[in-house]
XYZ file of C-alpha atoms in Angstrom:
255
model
C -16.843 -32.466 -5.768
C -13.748 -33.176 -3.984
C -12.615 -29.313 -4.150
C -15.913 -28.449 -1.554
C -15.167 -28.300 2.358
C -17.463 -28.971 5.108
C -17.949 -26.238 7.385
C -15.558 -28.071 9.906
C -12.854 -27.884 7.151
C -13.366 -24.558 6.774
C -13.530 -23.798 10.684
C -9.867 -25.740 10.303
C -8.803 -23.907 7.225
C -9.338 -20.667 8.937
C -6.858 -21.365 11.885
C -4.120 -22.281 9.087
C -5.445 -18.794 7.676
C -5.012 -16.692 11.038
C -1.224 -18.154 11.439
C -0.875 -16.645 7.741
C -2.498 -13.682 9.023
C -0.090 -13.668 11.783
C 2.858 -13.843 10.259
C 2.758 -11.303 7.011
C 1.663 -8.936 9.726
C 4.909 -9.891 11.874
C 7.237 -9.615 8.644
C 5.761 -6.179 8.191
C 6.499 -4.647 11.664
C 9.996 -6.135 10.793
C 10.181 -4.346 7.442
C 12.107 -1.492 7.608
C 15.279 0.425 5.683
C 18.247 -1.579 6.147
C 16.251 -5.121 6.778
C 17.444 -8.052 4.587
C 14.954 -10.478 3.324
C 16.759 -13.108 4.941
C 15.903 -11.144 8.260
C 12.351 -11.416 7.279
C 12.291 -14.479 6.467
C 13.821 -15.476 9.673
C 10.681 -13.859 11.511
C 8.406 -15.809 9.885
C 10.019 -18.790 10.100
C 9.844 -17.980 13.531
C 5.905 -16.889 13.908
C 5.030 -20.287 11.960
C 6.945 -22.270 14.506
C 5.632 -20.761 17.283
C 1.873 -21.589 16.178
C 2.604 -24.961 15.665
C 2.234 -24.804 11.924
C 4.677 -25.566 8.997
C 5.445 -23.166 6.298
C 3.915 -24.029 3.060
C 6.389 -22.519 0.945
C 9.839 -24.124 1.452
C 11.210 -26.926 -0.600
C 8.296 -26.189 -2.516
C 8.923 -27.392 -5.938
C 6.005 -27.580 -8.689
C 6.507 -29.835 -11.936
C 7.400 -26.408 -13.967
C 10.546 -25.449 -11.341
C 13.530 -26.462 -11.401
C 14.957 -26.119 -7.692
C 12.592 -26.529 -4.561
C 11.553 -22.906 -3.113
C 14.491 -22.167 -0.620
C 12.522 -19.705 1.629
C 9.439 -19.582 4.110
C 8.258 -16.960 2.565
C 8.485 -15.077 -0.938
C 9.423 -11.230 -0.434
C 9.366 -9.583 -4.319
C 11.258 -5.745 -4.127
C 9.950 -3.641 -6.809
C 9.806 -4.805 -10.635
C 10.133 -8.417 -9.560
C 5.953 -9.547 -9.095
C 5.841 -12.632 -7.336
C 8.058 -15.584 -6.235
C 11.155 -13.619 -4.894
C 13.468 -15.469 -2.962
C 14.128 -13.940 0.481
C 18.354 -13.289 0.305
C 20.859 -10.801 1.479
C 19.164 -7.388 -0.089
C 18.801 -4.932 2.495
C 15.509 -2.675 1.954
C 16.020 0.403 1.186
C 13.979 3.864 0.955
C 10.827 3.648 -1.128
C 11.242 -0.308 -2.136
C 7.880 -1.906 -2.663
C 7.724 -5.174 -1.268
C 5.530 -7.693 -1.961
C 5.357 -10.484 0.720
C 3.626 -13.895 0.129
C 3.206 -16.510 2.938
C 1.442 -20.349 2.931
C 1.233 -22.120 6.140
C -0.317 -25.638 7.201
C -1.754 -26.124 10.484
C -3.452 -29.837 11.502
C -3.022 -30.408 7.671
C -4.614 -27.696 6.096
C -3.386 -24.885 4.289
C -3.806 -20.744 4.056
C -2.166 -18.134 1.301
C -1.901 -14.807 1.570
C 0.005 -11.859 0.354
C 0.432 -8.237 1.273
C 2.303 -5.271 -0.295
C 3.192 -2.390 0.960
C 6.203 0.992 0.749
C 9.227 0.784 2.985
C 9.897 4.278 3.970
C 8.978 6.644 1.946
C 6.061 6.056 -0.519
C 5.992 7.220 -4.183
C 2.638 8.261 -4.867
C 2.143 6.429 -8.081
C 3.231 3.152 -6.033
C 1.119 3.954 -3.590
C -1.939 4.434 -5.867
C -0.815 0.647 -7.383
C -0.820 -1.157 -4.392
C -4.577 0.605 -3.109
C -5.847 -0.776 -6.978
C -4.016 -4.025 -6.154
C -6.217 -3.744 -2.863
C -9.062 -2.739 -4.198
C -9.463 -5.440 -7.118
C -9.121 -8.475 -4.141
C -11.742 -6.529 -2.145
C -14.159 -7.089 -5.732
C -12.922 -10.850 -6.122
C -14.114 -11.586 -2.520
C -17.374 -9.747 -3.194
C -17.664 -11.245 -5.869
C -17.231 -14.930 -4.387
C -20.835 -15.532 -3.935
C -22.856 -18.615 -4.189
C -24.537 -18.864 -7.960
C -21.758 -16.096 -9.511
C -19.237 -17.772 -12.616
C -16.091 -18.166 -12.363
C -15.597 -15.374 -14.521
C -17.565 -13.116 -12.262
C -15.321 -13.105 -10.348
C -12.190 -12.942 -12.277
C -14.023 -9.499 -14.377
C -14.837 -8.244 -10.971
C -10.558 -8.297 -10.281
C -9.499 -7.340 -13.733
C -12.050 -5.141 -15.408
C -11.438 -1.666 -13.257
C -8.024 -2.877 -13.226
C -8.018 -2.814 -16.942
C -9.580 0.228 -17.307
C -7.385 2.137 -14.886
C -4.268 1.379 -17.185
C -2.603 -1.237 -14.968
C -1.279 -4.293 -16.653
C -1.892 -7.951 -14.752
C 0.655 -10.552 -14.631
C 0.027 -12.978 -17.312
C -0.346 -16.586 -17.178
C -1.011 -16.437 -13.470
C -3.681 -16.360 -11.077
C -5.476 -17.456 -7.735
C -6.179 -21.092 -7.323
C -7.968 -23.954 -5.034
C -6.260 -24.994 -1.752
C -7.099 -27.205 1.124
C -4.868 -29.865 2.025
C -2.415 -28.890 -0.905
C -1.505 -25.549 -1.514
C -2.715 -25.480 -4.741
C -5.574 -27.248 -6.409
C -8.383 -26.854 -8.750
C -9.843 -24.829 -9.795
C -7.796 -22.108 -11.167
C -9.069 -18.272 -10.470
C -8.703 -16.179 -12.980
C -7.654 -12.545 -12.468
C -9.424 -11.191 -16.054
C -13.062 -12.905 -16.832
C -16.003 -12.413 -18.793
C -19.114 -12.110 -16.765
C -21.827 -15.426 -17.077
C -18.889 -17.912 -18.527
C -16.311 -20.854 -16.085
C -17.761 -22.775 -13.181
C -20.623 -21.787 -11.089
C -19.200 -21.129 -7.730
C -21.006 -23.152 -5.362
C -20.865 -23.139 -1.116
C -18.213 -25.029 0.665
C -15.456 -23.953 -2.213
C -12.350 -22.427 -1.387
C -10.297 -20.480 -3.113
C -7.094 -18.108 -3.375
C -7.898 -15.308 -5.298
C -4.601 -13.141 -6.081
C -4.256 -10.083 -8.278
C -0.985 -9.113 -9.377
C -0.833 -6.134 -10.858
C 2.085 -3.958 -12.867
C 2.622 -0.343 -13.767
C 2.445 0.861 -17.334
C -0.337 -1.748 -18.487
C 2.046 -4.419 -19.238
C 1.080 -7.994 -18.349
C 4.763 -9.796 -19.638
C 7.422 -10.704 -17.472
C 10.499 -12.961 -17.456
C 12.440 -15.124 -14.880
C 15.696 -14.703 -13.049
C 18.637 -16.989 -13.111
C 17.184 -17.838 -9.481
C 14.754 -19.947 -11.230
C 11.928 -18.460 -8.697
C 11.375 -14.645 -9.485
C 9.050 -13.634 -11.527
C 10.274 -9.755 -12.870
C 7.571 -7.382 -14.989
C 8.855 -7.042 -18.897
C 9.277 -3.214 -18.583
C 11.057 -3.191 -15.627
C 8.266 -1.223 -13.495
C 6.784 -1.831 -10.268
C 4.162 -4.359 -9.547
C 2.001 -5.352 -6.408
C 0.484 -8.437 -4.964
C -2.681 -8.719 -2.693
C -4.112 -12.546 -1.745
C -6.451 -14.112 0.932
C -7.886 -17.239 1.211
C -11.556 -17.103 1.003
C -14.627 -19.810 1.971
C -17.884 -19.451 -0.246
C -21.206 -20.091 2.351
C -24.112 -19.702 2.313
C -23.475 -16.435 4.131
C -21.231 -14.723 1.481
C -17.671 -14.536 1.309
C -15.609 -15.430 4.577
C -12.155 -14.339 4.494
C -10.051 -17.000 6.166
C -6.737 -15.306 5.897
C -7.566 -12.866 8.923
C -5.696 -12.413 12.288
């Protein structure tokens, strides 16, 4: 299968993964009240550089978009979920930002995304971003040699589900090696036994996006890019990059 890695692939992959690592955790120290997205998307561009990798992200342009990705990085404020374009808005108190980063390094590729509160948190955003957390902590478990593909995707959705939150539809993690995305596709919502087995040397993005109020709709803005929830409340994003050995899960998308 063309979609497996060698463990040297993966020892590769994971260097693309740390300068992922790197950088969301750069764009967060920058985060603050007041920051544009531009801003942060100026210290990435900068951290990417600096490790001799290219960002993943820019000029980006899939069959479905319509303009190439204009940023290094996606940064998605509040009700929009993923795919924001990094502009002029200045942060502000209590925004929940969602930050996404790809990255090649020697040809390969890592993903990631964090979110987190600038300033002051809501509780109830709070709570969303630690289940956001929490249901990528039960994909990677979950990423084990002989599980199904939708293992893994009921191991992200199903407490997810039944905590009320809705999950972004039509979207979810995905392949990646020497293209950002490949096959196959990750589902966030599964049924356990059923999809591919999940064999070693596979790599994968898994990605749960998930929205207040149990909603799972959303719609795009005239940028073309941003994805925004239906009922207008807040969502959160949480991604690594993960290896499946014959030693469990390895997270490549660490520092």
């Amino acid at each position: 299968m063309s979609m497996i890695k060698t463990p040297a692939e993966i020892a590769l992959m994971r260097e693309a993964g740390r300068v992922v690592a790197i950088t969301l955790q750069r764009v967060r120290e920058a985060a603050a009240v007041g920051v544009s997205l531009k801003e942060l998307d100026e210290v990435a561009a900068a951290t990417i550089a600096a490790a001799g990798a290219t960002p993943a992200f820019l000029n980006y342009k899939p069959r479905w978009a319509a303009v190439p990705f204009p940023g290094v990085i996606c940064t998605s404020v509040n009700d929009a979920v993923v795919h924001g374009i990094p502009n002029g808005y200045r942060l502000q108190d209590g925004d929940l930002l969602s930050v996404d980063c790809g990255a090649f390094l020697e040809g390969w590729c890592g993903d990631a995304a964090i979110s987190f509160i600038v300033g002051t948190a809501d509780p109830a955003d709070q709570a969303l971003i630690d289940a956001t957390d929490a249901a990528l902590a039960r994909g990677i478990e979950a990423a084990r040699i002989g599980n199904k593909m939708g293992d893994l995707g009921y191991a992200v959705g199903g407490a997810s589900r039944r905590a009320g939150y809705g999950m972004l539809a039509d979207h979810g993690g995905h392949g990646i090696g020497t293209t950002m995305h490949a096959d196959p596709h990750v589902p966030n919502d599964g049924r356990p036994g059923r999809g591919i087995k999940l064999t070693e040397g596979l790599v994968i993005a898994i990605e749960p996006m998930l929205i207040l109020g149990g909603n799972d709709e959303y719609f795009h803005d005239d940028d073309e890019w941003t994805l925004r929830s239906a009922n207008g409340r807040r969502a959160a994003h949480s991604e690594h990059t993960v290896a499946i050995t014959k030693d469990g899960p390895l997270i490549l998308t660490l520092p």
